[in-house]
XYZ file of C-alpha atoms in Angstrom:
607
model
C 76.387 -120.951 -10.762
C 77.194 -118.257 -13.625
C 79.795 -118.327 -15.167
C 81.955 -115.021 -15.724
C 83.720 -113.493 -18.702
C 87.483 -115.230 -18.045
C 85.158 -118.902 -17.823
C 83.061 -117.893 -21.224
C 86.197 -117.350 -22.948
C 87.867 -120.352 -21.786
C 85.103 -122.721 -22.424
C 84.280 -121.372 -25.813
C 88.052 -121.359 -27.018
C 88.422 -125.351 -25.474
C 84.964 -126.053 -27.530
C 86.722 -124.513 -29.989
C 89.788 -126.108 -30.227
C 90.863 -128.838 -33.118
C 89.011 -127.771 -35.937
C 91.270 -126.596 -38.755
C 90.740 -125.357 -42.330
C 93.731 -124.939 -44.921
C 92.911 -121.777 -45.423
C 91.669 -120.900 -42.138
C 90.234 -121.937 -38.965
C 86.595 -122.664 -38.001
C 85.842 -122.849 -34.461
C 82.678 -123.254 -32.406
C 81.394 -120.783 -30.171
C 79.818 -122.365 -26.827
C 76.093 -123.363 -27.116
C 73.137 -121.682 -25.246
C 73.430 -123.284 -22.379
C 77.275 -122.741 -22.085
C 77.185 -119.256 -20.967
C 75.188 -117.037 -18.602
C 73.349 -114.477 -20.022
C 72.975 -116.469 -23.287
C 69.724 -115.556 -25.360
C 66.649 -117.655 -25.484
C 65.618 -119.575 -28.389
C 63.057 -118.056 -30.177
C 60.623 -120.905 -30.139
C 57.546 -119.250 -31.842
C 59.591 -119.229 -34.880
C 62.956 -121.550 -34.561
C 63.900 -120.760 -38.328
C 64.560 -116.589 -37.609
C 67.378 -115.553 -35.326
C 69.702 -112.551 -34.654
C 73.285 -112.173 -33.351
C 76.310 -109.251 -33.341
C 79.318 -108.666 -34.214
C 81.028 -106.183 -32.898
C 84.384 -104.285 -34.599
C 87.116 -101.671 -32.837
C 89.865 -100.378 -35.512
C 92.723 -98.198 -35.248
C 93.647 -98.556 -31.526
C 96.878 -97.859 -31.578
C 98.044 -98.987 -27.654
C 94.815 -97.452 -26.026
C 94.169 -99.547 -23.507
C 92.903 -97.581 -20.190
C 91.735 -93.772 -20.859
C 95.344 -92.044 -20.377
C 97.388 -89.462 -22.497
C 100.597 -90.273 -21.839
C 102.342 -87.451 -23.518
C 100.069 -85.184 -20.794
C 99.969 -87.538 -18.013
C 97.064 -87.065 -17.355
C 93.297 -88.478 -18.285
C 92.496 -88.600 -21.713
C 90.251 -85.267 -23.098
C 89.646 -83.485 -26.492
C 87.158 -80.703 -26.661
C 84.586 -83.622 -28.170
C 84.576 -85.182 -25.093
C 85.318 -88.390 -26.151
C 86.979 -91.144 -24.345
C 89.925 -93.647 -25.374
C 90.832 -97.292 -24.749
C 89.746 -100.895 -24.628
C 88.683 -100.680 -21.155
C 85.895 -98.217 -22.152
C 85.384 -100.395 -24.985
C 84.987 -103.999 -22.929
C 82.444 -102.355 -21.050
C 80.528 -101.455 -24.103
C 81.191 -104.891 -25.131
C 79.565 -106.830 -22.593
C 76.357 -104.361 -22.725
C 76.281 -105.701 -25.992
C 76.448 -109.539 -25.210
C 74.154 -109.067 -22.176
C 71.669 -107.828 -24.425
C 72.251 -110.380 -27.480
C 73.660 -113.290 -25.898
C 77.429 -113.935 -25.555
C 77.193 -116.868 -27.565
C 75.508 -114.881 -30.473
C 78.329 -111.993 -30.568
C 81.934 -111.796 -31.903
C 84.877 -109.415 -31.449
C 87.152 -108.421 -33.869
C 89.320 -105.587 -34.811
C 91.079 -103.989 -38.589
C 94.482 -103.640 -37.412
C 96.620 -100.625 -36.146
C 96.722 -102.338 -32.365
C 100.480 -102.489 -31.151
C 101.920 -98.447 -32.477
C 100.532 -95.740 -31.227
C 101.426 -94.422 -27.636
C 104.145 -94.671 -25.380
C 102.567 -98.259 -23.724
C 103.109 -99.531 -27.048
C 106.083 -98.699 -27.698
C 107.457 -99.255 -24.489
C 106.798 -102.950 -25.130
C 108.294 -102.804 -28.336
C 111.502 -100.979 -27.409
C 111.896 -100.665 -24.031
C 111.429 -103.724 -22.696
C 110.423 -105.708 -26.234
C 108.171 -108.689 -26.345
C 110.236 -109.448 -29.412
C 113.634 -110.514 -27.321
C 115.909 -113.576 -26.351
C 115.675 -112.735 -22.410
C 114.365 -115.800 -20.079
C 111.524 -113.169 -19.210
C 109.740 -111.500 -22.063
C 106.537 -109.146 -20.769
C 103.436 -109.808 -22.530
C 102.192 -106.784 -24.810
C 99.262 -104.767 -22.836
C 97.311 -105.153 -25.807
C 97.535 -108.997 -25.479
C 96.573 -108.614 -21.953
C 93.315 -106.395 -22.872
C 92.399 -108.317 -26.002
C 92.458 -111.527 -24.751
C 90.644 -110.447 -21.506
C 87.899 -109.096 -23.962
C 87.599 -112.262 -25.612
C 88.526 -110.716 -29.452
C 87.528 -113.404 -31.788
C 90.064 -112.151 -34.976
C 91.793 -109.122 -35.349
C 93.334 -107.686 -38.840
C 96.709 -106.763 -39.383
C 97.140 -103.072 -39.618
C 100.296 -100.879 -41.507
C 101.487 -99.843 -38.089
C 102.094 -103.802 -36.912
C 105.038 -103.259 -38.851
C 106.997 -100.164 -37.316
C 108.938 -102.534 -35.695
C 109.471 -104.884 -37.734
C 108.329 -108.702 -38.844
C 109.714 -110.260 -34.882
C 107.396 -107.676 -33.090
C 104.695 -108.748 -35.071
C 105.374 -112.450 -34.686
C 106.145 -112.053 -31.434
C 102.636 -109.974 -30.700
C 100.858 -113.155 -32.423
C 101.876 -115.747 -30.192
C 100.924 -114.282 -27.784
C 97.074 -113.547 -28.842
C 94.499 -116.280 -27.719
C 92.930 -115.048 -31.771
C 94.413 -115.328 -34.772
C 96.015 -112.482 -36.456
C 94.543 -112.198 -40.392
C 96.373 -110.610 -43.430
C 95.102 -112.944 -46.467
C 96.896 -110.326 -48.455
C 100.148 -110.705 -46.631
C 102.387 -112.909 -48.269
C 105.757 -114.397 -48.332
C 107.991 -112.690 -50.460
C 109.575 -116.248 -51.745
C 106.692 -117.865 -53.008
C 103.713 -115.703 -52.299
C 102.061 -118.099 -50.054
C 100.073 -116.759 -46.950
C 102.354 -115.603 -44.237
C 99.260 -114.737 -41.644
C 96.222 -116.863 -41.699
C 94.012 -115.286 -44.076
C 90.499 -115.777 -42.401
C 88.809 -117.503 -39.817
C 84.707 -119.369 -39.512
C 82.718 -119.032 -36.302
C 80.162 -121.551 -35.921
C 77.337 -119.995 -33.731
C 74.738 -122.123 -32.198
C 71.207 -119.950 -32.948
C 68.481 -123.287 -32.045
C 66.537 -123.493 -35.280
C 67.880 -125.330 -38.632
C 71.815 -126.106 -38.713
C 74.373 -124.020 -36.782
C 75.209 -120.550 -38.621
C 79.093 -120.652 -39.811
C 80.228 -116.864 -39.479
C 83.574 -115.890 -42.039
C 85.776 -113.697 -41.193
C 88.292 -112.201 -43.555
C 91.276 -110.254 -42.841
C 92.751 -107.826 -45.313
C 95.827 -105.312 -44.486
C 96.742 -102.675 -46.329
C 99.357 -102.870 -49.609
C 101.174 -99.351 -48.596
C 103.423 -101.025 -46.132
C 105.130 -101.894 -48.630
C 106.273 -98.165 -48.830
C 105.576 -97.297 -45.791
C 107.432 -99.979 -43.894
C 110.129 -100.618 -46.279
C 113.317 -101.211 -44.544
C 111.270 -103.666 -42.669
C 109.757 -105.976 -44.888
C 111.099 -105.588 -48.199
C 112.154 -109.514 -49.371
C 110.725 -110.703 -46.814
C 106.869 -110.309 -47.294
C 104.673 -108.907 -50.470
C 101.230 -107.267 -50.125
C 98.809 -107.716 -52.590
C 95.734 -105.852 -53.471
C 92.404 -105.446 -51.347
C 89.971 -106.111 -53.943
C 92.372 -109.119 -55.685
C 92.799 -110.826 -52.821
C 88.629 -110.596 -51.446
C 88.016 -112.483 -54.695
C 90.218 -115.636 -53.887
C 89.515 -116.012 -50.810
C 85.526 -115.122 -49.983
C 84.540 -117.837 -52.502
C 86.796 -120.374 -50.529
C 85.044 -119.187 -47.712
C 81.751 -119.620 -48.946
C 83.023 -123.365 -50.265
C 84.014 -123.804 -46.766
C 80.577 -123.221 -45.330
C 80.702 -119.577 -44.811
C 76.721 -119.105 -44.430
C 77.666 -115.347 -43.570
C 81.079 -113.296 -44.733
C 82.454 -110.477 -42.847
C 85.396 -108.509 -44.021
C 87.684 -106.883 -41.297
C 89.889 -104.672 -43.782
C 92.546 -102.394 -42.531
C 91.458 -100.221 -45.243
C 88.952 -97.029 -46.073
C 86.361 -96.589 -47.785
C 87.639 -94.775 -51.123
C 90.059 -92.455 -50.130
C 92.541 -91.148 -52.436
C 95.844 -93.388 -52.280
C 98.568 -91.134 -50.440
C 101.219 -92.811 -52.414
C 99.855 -91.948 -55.462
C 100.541 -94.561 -58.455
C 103.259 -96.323 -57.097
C 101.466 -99.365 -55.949
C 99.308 -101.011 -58.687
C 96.849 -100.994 -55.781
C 94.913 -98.985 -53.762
C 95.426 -97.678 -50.490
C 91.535 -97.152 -49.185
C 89.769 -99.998 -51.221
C 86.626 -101.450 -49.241
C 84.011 -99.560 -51.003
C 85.455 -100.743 -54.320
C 85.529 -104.324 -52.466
C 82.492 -104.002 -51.470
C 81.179 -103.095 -54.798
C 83.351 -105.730 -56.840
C 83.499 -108.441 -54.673
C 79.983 -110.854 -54.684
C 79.622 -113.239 -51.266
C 80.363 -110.242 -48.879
C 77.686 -109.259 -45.949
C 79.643 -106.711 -43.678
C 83.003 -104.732 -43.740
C 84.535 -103.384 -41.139
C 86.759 -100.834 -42.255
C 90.417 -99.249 -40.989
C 93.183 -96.976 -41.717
C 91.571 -93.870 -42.212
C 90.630 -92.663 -38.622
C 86.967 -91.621 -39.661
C 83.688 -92.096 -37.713
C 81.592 -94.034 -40.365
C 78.597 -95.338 -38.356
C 76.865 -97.360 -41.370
C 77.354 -96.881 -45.039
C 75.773 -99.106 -47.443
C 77.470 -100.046 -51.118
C 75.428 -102.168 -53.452
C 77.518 -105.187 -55.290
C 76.906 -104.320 -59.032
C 77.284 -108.707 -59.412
C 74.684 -109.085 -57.048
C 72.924 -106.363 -56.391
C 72.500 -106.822 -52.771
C 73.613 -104.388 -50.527
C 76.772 -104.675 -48.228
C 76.878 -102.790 -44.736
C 80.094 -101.350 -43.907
C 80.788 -99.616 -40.404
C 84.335 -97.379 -39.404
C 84.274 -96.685 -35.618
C 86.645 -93.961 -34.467
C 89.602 -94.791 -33.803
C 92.175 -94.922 -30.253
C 89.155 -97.010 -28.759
C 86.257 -94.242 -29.407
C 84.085 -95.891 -31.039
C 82.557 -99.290 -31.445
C 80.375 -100.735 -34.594
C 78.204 -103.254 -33.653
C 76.568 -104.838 -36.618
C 73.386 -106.437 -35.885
C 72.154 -109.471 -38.067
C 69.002 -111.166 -38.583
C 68.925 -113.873 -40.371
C 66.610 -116.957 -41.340
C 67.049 -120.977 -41.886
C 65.013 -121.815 -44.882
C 65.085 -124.841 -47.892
C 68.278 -125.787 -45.439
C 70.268 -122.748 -45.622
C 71.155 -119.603 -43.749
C 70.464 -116.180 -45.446
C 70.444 -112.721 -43.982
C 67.024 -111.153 -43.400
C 67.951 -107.643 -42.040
C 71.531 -106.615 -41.369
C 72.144 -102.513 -39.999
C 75.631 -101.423 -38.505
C 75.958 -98.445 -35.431
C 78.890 -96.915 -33.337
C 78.634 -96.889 -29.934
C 80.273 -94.169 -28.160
C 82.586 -95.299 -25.208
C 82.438 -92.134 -23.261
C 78.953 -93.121 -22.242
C 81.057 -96.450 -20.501
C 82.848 -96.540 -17.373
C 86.364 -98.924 -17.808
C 86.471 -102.246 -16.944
C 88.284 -102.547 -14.041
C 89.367 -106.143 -14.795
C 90.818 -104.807 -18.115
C 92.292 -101.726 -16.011
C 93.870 -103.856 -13.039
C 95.309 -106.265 -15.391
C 97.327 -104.113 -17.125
C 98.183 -101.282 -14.296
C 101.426 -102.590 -13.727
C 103.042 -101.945 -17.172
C 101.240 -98.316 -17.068
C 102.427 -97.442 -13.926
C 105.796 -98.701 -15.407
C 105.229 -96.459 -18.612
C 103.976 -93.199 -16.863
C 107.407 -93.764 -14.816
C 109.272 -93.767 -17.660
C 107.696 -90.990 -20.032
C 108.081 -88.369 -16.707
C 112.468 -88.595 -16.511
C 113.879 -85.328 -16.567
C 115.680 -84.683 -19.719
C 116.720 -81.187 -19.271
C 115.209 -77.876 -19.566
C 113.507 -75.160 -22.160
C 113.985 -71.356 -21.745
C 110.894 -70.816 -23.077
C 107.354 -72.496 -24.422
C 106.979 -73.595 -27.610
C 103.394 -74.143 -28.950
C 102.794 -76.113 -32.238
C 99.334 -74.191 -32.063
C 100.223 -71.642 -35.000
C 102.996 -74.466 -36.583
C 100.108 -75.286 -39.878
C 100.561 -71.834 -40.511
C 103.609 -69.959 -39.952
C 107.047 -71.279 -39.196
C 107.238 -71.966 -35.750
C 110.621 -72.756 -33.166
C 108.806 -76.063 -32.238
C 108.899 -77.198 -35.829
C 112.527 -75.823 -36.043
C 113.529 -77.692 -33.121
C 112.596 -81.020 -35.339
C 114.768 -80.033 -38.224
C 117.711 -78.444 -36.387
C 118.081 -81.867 -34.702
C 117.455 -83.454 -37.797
C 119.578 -81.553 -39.548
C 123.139 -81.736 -36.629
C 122.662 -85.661 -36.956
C 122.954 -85.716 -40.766
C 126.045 -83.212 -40.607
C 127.715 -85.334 -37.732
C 126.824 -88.861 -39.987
C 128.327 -87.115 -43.028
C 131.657 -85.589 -41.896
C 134.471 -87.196 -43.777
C 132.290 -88.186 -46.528
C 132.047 -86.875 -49.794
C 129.305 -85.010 -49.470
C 130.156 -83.603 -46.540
C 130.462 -79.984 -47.199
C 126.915 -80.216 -48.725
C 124.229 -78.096 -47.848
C 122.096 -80.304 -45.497
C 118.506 -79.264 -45.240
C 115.639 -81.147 -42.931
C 112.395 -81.975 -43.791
C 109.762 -81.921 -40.546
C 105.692 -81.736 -40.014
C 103.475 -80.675 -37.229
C 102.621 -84.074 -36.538
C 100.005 -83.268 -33.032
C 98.265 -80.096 -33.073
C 98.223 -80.256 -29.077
C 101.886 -80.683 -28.309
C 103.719 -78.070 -26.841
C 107.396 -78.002 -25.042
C 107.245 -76.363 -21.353
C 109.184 -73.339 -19.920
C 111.355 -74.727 -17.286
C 112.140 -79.166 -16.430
C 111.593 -80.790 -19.641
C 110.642 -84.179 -19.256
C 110.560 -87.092 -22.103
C 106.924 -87.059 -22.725
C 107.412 -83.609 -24.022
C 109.224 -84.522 -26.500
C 107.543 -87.723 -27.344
C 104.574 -85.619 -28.061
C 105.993 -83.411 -30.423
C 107.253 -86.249 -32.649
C 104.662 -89.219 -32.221
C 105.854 -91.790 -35.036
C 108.017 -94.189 -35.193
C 109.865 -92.550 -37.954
C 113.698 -93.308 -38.599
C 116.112 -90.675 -40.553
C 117.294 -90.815 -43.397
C 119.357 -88.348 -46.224
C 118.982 -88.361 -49.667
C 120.687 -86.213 -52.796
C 118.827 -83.753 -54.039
C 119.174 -80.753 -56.730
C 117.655 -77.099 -55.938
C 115.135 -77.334 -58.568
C 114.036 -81.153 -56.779
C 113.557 -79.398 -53.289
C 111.232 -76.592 -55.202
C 109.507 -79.271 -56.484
C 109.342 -80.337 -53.180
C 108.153 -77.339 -51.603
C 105.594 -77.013 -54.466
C 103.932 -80.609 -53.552
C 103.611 -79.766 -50.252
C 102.091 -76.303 -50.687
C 99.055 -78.090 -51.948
C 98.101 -78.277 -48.129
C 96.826 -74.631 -48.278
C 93.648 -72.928 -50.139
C 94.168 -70.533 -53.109
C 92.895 -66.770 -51.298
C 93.069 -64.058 -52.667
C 95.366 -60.538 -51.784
C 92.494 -58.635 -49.326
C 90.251 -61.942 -48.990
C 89.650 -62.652 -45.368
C 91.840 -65.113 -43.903
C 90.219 -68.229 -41.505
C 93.486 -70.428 -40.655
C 90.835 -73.457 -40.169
C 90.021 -73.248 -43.841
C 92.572 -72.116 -45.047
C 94.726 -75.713 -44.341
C 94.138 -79.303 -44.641
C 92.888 -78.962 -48.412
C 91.969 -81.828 -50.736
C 91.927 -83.895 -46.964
C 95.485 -83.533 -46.729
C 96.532 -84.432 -43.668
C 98.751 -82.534 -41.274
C 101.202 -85.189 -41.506
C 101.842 -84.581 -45.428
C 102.486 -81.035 -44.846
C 106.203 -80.164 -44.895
C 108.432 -77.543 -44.255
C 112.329 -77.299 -45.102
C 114.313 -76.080 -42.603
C 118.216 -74.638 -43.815
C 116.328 -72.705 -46.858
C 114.226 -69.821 -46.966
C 111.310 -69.044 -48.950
C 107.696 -67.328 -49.334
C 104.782 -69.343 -50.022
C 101.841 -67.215 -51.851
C 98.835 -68.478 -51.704
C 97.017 -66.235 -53.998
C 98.997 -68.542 -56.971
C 97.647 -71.888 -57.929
C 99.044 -74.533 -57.455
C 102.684 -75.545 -58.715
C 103.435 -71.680 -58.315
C 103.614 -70.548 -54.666
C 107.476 -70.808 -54.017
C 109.241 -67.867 -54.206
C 112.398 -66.236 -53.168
C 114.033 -69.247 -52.629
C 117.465 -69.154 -51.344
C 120.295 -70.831 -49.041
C 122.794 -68.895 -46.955
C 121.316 -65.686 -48.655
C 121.914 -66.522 -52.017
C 119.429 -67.487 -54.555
C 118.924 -71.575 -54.736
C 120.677 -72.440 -57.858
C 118.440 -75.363 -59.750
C 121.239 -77.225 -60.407
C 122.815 -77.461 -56.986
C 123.249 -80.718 -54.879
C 121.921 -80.515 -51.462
C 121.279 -83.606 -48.818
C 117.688 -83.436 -47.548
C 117.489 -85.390 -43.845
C 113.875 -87.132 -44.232
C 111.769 -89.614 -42.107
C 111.620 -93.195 -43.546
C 108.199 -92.374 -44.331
C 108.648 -89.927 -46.935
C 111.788 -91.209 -48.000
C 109.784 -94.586 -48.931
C 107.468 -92.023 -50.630
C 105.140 -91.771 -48.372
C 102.692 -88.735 -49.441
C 103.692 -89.059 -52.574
C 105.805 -86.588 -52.318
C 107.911 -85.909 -56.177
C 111.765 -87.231 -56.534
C 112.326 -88.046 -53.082
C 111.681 -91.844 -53.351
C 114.026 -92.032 -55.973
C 116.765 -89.774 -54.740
C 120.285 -91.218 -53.525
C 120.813 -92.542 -50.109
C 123.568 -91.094 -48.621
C 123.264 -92.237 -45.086
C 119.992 -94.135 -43.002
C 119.500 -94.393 -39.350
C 117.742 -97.328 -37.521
C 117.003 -95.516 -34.403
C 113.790 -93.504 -34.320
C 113.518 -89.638 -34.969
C 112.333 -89.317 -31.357
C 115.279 -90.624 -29.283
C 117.343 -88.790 -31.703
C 115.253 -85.785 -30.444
C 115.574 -87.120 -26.839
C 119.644 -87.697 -27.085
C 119.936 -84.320 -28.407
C 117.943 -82.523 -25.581
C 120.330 -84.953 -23.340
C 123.602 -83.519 -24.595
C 122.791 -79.798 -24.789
C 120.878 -79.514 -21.222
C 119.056 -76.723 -22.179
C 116.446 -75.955 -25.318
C 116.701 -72.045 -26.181
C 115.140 -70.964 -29.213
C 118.430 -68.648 -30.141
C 120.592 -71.775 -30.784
C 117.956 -73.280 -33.801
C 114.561 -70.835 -34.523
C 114.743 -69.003 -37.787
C 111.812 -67.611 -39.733
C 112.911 -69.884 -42.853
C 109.398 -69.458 -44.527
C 106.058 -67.277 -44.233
C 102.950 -66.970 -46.007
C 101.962 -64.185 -48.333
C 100.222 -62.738 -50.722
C 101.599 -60.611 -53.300
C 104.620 -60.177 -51.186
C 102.753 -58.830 -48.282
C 102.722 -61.309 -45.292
C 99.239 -62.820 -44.614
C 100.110 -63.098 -41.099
């Protein structure tokens, strides 16, 4: 009788179990004849053989093929489709056609933030909690269904700090792997740092498969409040050349890298990390004893990309599949046993696209308890809006949606300020079109509305600032738009989003106003900068509300990192957003929109 999936998975982790490394842990995937399905031996030629491994990244809580902030099914005008349902299917096409016992599973990281499932497990009803009854995380549920061999940690594991994470890992059937994340007291490994797959291939010894996992060093910015003293992250490339050697001493025959890092990127923080944000390629290229990298972080479609190791000069095959569950790389190996050793023959990497895959409705079932639980929760009434508000035109003009942010933003600081000494300070908000598609309703508003309009996990902050500092500011962030111009047509697709800025990194200041012309350079498109009417004086102290993010430095944004703390918030930006909606009932555009800043050129408004 066949066996199914669930049996595979058991069999091959109970094969598996007991065989420990100090560094990591090798385990044996179920022979041949363990497994339905299982490729035949290739008896012509014992000493050649192939097998797959296949990589997701960047998930971010996509589990079934939902948009929770529409309720509705998931659509973008690429027609792609989301989720690890989509993505088991895909999964088991693969092992169908290569053998289950001759293809892995992992993942780069980014896996518990990212939609309202997530964070309903983190928050709502945590994992991470003393109650007799804690809910296993939906990603759990799918990934160990799926039979994941190793994921990566990514950044966003640590939005909610070091017990979510910990609690997330115990409850994985796979290990979680961060070589480069350490303890802060004596800079020992605080995740396993890799893991060795022994595959069973008939011909010559069995093949041991490495797998390294790398995270990326920004959380230490980006995730400050959470882990500073508590854990250190060292560098990409450092950290690849401690532990891929002890990998290859450990009987490694093949090395894959599952980095929650890009390719080669810019760093978004700038210098303030000795190391870099998007380091694979440089890995790749650096680093001898590597085969394949999966990369993360960036949210790219990167089907194969090959980087040749200037120690080696063989080439290594890395693979970025879209992120949310889009995507999946599938990295196909041949290799050959010869003078008693394993060594890669041919080795290409692909993305398979999951909108060509119906969901797996084992996957689906299993988890449609905590979604219909979620979509239950993300449609309460909240209150009501007078009018729509579209964040369609919010990268280029000042729009009441983006308002809305700071005005809330900006009430909380006040009310956390009064009695203080710096309460009769000006305070000012900082505030981003984070999702180009989300837009606030005429008439019942309910919490998903808001939700989507601010879709991190983002806590406030407020920091000192002078005049001249929020110029500065201003200055930094005007990099997001193209020099054009006075008469030059104007596209407002090319105009934004230069030098791969993201949306994200573009920020406005609500509680000044100013013009931005973009027929200056650079460093010289603020003007007319003033407060209350009057004329921003350099030298004048004003409290900027900011999301943990950019207060961390984040973007690299200038002085903010190192500006005063006046006051800091643990509760995210959006129930701030949702409390405030709460209290006043009723969103009108009269009580907070204000045309605080426009685009021109010359003085005459581009739009």
């Amino acid at each position: 009788m066949p066996l199914n999936r669930r049996d595979f998975v058991t069999r091959s982790a109970a094969t598996a179990a007991g065989a420990a490394l100090v560094g990591g842990l090798s385990t044996a995937a179920a022979t041949p004849a363990a497994a339905a399905g299982a490729a035949p031996q290739d008896h012509h030629d014992p000493h050649r053989a192939k097998f797959t491994v296949c990589g997701t990244t960047d998930v971010h809580g996509h589990v079934v093929n939902w948009d929770y902030f529409t309720d509705a099914v998931y659509t973008d005008k690429q027609h792609n489709a989301v989720g690890l349902a989509k993505i088991s299917t895909l999964v088991n096409q693969v092992r169908d056609e290569v053998g289950w016992d001759r293809t892995l599973l992992i993942d780069a990281g980014d896996i518990i933030q990212g939609t309202q499932l997530s964070y309903y497990f983190a928050r709502v009803e945590p994992i991470a909690s003393d109650a007799d009854e804690v809910p296993e995380h939906p990603m759990a549920t799918a990934m160990n269904t799926m039979g994941y061999d190793a994921a990566a940690l990514g950044n966003h594991e640590f939005n909610y700090g070091i017990p979510t994470v910990r609690a997330f890992e115990e409850q994985l059937d796979f290990p979680l792997l961060g070589a480069n994340a350490l303890h802060a007291k004596n800079e020992k490994p605080a995740f396993q740092p890799y893991l060795i797959k022994t595959l069973h291939l008939g011909g010559g010894r069995p093949l041991k498969v490495g797998i390294l996992g790398l995270t990326n060093p920004g959380i230490a910015i980006w995730d400050k409040a959470n882990v500073q003293g508590r854990m250190t992250f060292a560098g990409i490339v450092e950290m690849a050349r401690v532990y891929v050697p002890k990998m290859r001493a450990a009987g490694a025959d093949i090395v894959v890298v599952s980095a929650h890092s890009g390719i080669d990127e810019p760093s978004s923080y700038g210098d303030q990390l000795p190391f870099p944000e998007d380091a694979s390629g440089q890995m790749a290229a650096e680093v001898p004893g590597i085969d394949a990298v999966l990369v993360g972080h960036t949210h790219k479609e990167v089907p194969q990309r090959l980087i040749v190791n200037k120690e080696t000069g063989r080439t290594v095959v890395l693979s970025e599949p879209l992120c949310w569950g889009q995507r999946l790389t599938r990295f196909d190996f041949e290799v050959e046993f010869a003078r008693g050793e394993w060594h890669v023959s041919s080795l290409t990497a692909s993305v398979l696209n999951s909108n060509t895959a119906q969901e797996d409705q084992e996957v689906v079932s299993l988890v449609k308890a905590q979604h219909d639980k979620v979509v239950a929760y993300v449609n309460q009434v909240i209150g009501t809006s007078k009018v729509d508000l579209s964040i369609a035109e919010a990268r280029f003009k000042d729009t009441p949606i983006i308002d809305l942010i700071g005005r809330v933003q900006q009430d909380t600081v006040k009310a956390a300020l009064a009695g203080t000494a710096h309460a009769n300070l000006p305070v000012l908000a900082q505030a981003a079109p984070f999702n180009r598609t989300a837009d606030i309703p005429a008439g019942t508003l309910k919490l998903r509305d808001v939700a989507g309009l601010y879709i991190y996990e983002n806590t406030l902050e407020a920091r000192l600032m002078t005049g001249a500092q929020i110029k500065d500011y201003l200055e930094f962030s005007m990099t997001y738009f193209a020099q054009l111009a006075p008469g030059a047509p104007v596209n407002p697709d090319a105009l934004t989003n230069q030098h791969d800025i993201p949306d994200y990194n573009f920020d406005s200041v609500y509680g000044v106003e100013y013009d931005v012309d973009i027929a200056q350079p650079v460093g010289s498109r603020i003007v007319n900068l003033s407060c209350a009417g009057k004329p921003v004086d350099p030298a004048a102290q004003f409290v900027l509300a900011v999301n943990n993010y950019r207060a961390n430095g984040g973007g690299n944004f200038p002085h903010v990192a190192a500006a005063q703390q006046v006051w800091t918030n643990s509760d995210e930006i959006r129930n701030t957003m949702i409390a405030w909606v709460k209290a006043k009932g009723v969103i009108d555009p009269a009580d907070f929109a204000a045309v605080s800043w426009r685009l021109v050129r010359a003085g005459v408004p581009v739009f």
